[in-house]
Every structure is written in C-alpha cells, then in structure tokens.
Amino acid sequence: MAATLCSKIIPKQGWLPLMQSVRHGSKAVTRHRRPMHFLKKKLMAVTEYIPPKPAAARGAYPPETIVVKEESGLTLLKKKQLKEVFGANKMIVVAQNSASSVEDMMILKYKLHKHNISVKFFPNEILQSFLSDSAYCNLAPLFIGQTVLLVSNEPKVKELLKTVRGSPQITLLGGCVENSILSTQGLLSYSKLPSLTVVQGELVSGLTMLTSQTAALLQRHPSHLSALLTQYVKQQSGDPEAATSSGQS
C-alpha cells in the first residue's frame, strides 16, 4: 500500500508533467497607430524648435562692397533738360502715344505749335528717376509705355483738348497745371473755367456795384434830412411855394 502511494506521489525518472496544448486560430495584426490630426500637425510644425545658427567668426566672410552706379553724361543732360521743362512751363500734360505714325505726330506738332504748345520726348526711366526726388513725384505712375509731354508757358488746356480731340492715337493721362496736379477729368473741368480777364472784369464790376450801393445808402439819409431842413426853413420864412409843396406832400 505504501509502495503504491509512493509510486503515485514520487514521479518516475524521465517523467514529464502532462501538458495540454490549446490551439487558437491565427489573427492578423490590425491595430495601427492613429494618424495625427491636421490642426495638431500644423501646431507641432509651427512650434517646432529651430536652433539658432552659430554666428560666423569675424573675418570668416569677405566684406560686402556696395557698388554705386554712376549716371552717364546723357542721363545727366536729360535730367537737366527735364528740370528746365518743369521749371519754365505752367502746363505739363502727360499723354499716351498709341503707336502713332511719324506723319500723324508731325501734324499734331504743327497744330499744337499754333497755340505755343510743344511736344517733348523723354525715356520713362529718366522721367521716373527725376520725379522721385522732386515735388511732382505723384506724376511718376503715369509714365508707363510710350508717353509724351505736352508743355506750354501758359495754361492753354482748352486749346490742348480741342487739338488732341482730332488725334485718336493720343490719350491724355493727367498733368500739372500751375503747380496743381490734375487728372483727365480735372483737365476737362479746368478747360471749362472762364479766362482770367473775364474773371477779373466780373470781380471789378461786382466790387464797383457794391461800392456804389454802399455810397447810395450812406448818402440817402443825409440828403433826405437836408431836404426836410430846407423845407422847414422855407415854411418858417413864410414862403408860399414851400407851403404849397408841404400841403401837397
């Protein structure tokens, strides 16, 4: 009996414990990392730390040389001519030249010359360079493409508009009249103004009328008082004509 129990409790040599193998079905790994949200990705990209670049040692790079481009003699001459044009003329109008022929330009010059209006040609680069440092800097945006200057010693805007109206290749863009920068509509409004002689005549006539009315008002009461006093004196002296006139009044 004891031997039977010992044989059951003490395992035999070379005996292995019982193992029960449980077979499971194989499953594919379907769990992946969830992608980052778009806004979070943008926030992470914006807030990413960027280390500063190390400063270069002094003398590691050659010093930068600033090259100053000198203007040619022709450019200086053109700028001098522009300065004389803007200083000697009261009317400077910018016009667009839409591929007009040489013959059309000659005819236009002849028509404008009758009114003492000249046509000037200058490169846009020189015009913009000159206007950037002058009081007419607001005219610089008008010089795009093929442009011409119509200048005159006197503000003859009305004559200019009448002459240019017959040349469809020339389009007015704006200008400066008596140190006032005007648009195309401003030039049209300026042309409708009366001449200086007419305005001066109207001003003188208005002032004369006001002066005469003031003088009449100031003399009315003294003259009326003088007439009353004269009538009173005649009545006191017993003049029959005065009595008759006083009775009629």
XYZ file of C-alpha atoms in Angstrom:
249
model
C 0.000 0.000 0.000
C 2.759 2.377 0.962
C 4.700 1.484 -2.143
C 1.688 2.216 -4.262
C 1.240 5.635 -2.708
C 4.931 6.492 -3.059
C 4.875 5.492 -6.653
C 1.982 7.851 -7.262
C 3.481 10.792 -5.381
C 7.142 10.473 -6.482
C 7.365 10.834 -10.246
C 9.243 8.295 -12.151
C 12.584 9.072 -13.678
C 12.142 10.672 -17.058
C 8.506 11.501 -16.491
C 7.201 14.806 -17.780
C 4.160 16.602 -16.481
C 1.106 16.479 -18.594
C 0.744 19.444 -20.972
C -2.453 20.359 -22.670
C -1.986 22.328 -25.842
C -4.831 24.571 -26.822
C -4.815 25.572 -30.457
C -6.131 29.013 -31.337
C -6.875 30.469 -34.744
C -4.239 32.945 -36.019
C -5.389 36.570 -36.355
C -3.752 39.332 -38.350
C -2.490 42.415 -36.516
C -4.994 45.147 -37.477
C -4.178 47.756 -34.821
C -2.173 50.625 -36.288
C -1.094 53.966 -34.942
C -3.802 56.569 -35.280
C -2.756 59.414 -37.608
C -2.237 62.849 -36.058
C -4.949 65.462 -36.550
C -4.280 68.044 -39.231
C -4.538 71.039 -36.857
C -2.298 69.339 -34.322
C 0.218 68.592 -37.063
C 0.232 72.244 -38.074
C 0.633 73.324 -34.452
C 3.542 70.940 -33.976
C 5.200 72.225 -37.147
C 4.769 75.859 -36.097
C 6.016 75.298 -32.547
C 8.978 73.136 -33.579
C 12.176 74.348 -32.053
C 14.657 75.650 -34.557
C 18.095 76.074 -33.064
C 19.836 79.332 -33.988
C 22.623 79.205 -36.459
C 26.024 79.760 -34.957
C 27.398 83.179 -35.682
C 30.286 83.248 -38.052
C 33.565 84.434 -36.711
C 34.740 87.892 -37.615
C 36.685 87.801 -40.830
C 35.210 84.484 -41.991
C 33.448 86.188 -44.905
C 34.811 88.957 -47.115
C 33.269 92.400 -46.511
C 30.367 93.374 -48.731
C 31.169 96.068 -51.236
C 28.431 98.452 -52.301
C 28.734 99.275 -55.965
C 27.407 102.751 -56.768
C 26.365 103.002 -60.380
C 27.347 106.328 -61.823
C 24.944 108.025 -64.210
C 26.094 108.603 -67.727
C 26.541 112.026 -69.241
C 23.442 111.600 -71.433
C 21.298 110.804 -68.392
C 22.548 113.893 -66.566
C 21.855 116.020 -69.643
C 18.303 114.660 -69.949
C 17.651 115.356 -66.263
C 18.895 118.897 -66.690
C 16.538 119.398 -69.631
C 13.663 117.950 -67.599
C 14.384 120.363 -64.777
C 14.258 123.266 -67.218
C 10.984 121.987 -68.733
C 9.247 121.657 -65.354
C 10.590 124.985 -64.162
C 9.777 127.120 -67.210
C 6.285 125.835 -68.117
C 2.986 126.308 -66.307
C 1.206 123.472 -68.141
C 2.741 119.980 -68.343
C 0.382 117.253 -69.577
C 1.232 113.539 -69.879
C -0.253 111.732 -72.898
C -0.193 108.120 -74.066
C 1.138 107.617 -77.587
C -0.687 104.616 -79.076
C 1.605 103.800 -81.995
C 1.008 106.968 -83.977
C 2.901 107.293 -87.219
C 5.576 109.882 -87.912
C 3.235 111.797 -90.209
C 0.465 111.939 -87.583
C 2.936 113.160 -84.979
C 4.208 115.878 -87.306
C 0.657 117.070 -87.960
C -0.078 117.103 -84.235
C 3.101 119.072 -83.526
C 2.133 121.620 -86.187
C -1.371 122.062 -84.741
C -0.067 122.412 -81.195
C 2.651 124.829 -82.256
C -0.065 127.295 -83.324
C -1.040 127.575 -79.652
C 2.596 127.654 -78.412
C 2.371 124.080 -77.103
C 5.449 121.873 -77.539
C 5.819 118.088 -77.610
C 8.717 116.616 -75.603
C 10.041 113.036 -75.628
C 11.947 111.592 -72.660
C 12.671 107.968 -71.621
C 10.437 106.699 -68.816
C 13.422 105.585 -66.713
C 14.886 109.081 -66.679
C 11.454 110.633 -66.004
C 10.742 108.369 -63.035
C 14.257 108.884 -61.657
C 13.840 112.649 -61.918
C 10.303 112.757 -60.498
C 11.115 110.548 -57.493
C 13.196 113.353 -55.916
C 11.011 116.306 -56.996
C 7.715 117.910 -55.982
C 5.986 116.212 -58.940
C 6.522 112.660 -57.648
C 2.774 111.891 -57.950
C 3.118 112.054 -61.736
C 5.564 109.115 -61.824
C 2.877 106.348 -62.126
C 1.626 107.912 -65.379
C 4.824 107.154 -67.271
C 4.164 103.580 -68.394
C 4.702 102.595 -72.003
C 5.131 105.159 -74.754
C 4.373 108.576 -73.291
C 4.912 112.163 -74.441
C 4.925 115.502 -72.640
C 2.759 118.377 -73.896
C 4.116 121.579 -72.346
C 3.317 125.273 -72.634
C 4.315 128.518 -70.949
C 0.649 129.366 -70.363
C -2.153 127.078 -69.142
C -3.859 126.552 -72.514
C -5.845 123.492 -71.539
C -8.885 124.308 -73.684
C -6.790 124.638 -76.857
C -4.935 121.426 -75.997
C -8.150 119.427 -75.591
C -9.560 120.737 -78.866
C -6.379 119.829 -80.738
C -5.891 116.373 -79.208
C -9.540 115.508 -79.862
C -8.691 115.091 -83.546
C -5.837 112.646 -82.830
C -7.237 109.319 -81.551
C -3.700 107.930 -81.074
C -3.022 110.442 -78.276
C -4.775 109.853 -74.945
C -4.398 112.309 -72.086
C -3.481 110.719 -68.731
C -3.142 113.762 -66.471
C -0.792 116.605 -65.828
C 0.280 119.558 -63.779
C -1.273 122.992 -64.399
C 0.030 125.941 -62.383
C 1.638 123.674 -59.757
C -1.591 121.672 -59.331
C -1.645 118.005 -60.315
C -4.869 117.196 -62.207
C -6.398 114.042 -63.629
C -8.075 113.804 -67.027
C -11.390 114.874 -65.517
C -9.615 117.698 -63.721
C -8.160 118.940 -67.013
C -11.638 118.873 -68.567
C -13.089 120.837 -65.647
C -10.213 123.323 -65.814
C -10.868 123.938 -69.510
C -14.453 124.989 -68.751
C -13.329 127.766 -66.418
C -13.537 131.339 -67.807
C -10.381 133.189 -68.718
C -8.501 135.337 -66.234
C -9.561 138.573 -67.978
C -13.252 137.690 -67.728
C -12.925 136.757 -64.060
C -11.083 139.989 -63.292
C -13.783 142.013 -65.116
C -16.565 140.269 -63.193
C -14.723 140.880 -59.926
C -14.213 144.589 -60.668
C -17.848 145.065 -61.730
C -19.079 143.289 -58.608
C -16.884 145.391 -56.338
C -17.963 148.603 -58.145
C -21.630 147.721 -57.762
C -21.228 147.013 -54.068
C -19.318 150.266 -53.586
C -21.969 152.302 -55.414
C -24.767 150.705 -53.414
C -22.930 151.416 -50.166
C -22.338 155.033 -51.183
C -26.032 155.457 -52.124
C -27.151 154.023 -48.790
C -24.794 156.295 -46.894
C -25.957 159.425 -48.792
C -29.680 158.670 -48.637
C -30.367 159.699 -45.080
C -28.241 162.887 -45.079
C -29.819 164.035 -48.354
C -33.306 163.312 -47.068
C -32.527 165.178 -43.833
C -31.168 168.124 -45.812
C -34.333 168.285 -47.916
C -36.519 168.256 -44.802
C -34.494 171.006 -43.177
C -34.679 173.135 -46.317
C -38.457 172.690 -46.436
C -38.722 173.606 -42.767
C -36.714 176.805 -43.250
C -38.911 177.839 -46.175
C -42.029 177.242 -44.129
C -40.703 179.313 -41.252
C -39.814 182.200 -43.589
C -43.384 182.299 -44.942
C -42.564 181.241 -48.479
C -45.878 180.393 -50.274
C -44.189 177.879 -52.568
C -42.936 175.974 -49.549
C -46.386 175.931 -48.011
C -47.917 174.672 -51.253
C -45.295 171.936 -51.623
C -45.732 170.945 -47.966
C -49.502 170.729 -48.440
C -49.119 168.545 -51.491
C -46.696 166.265 -49.656
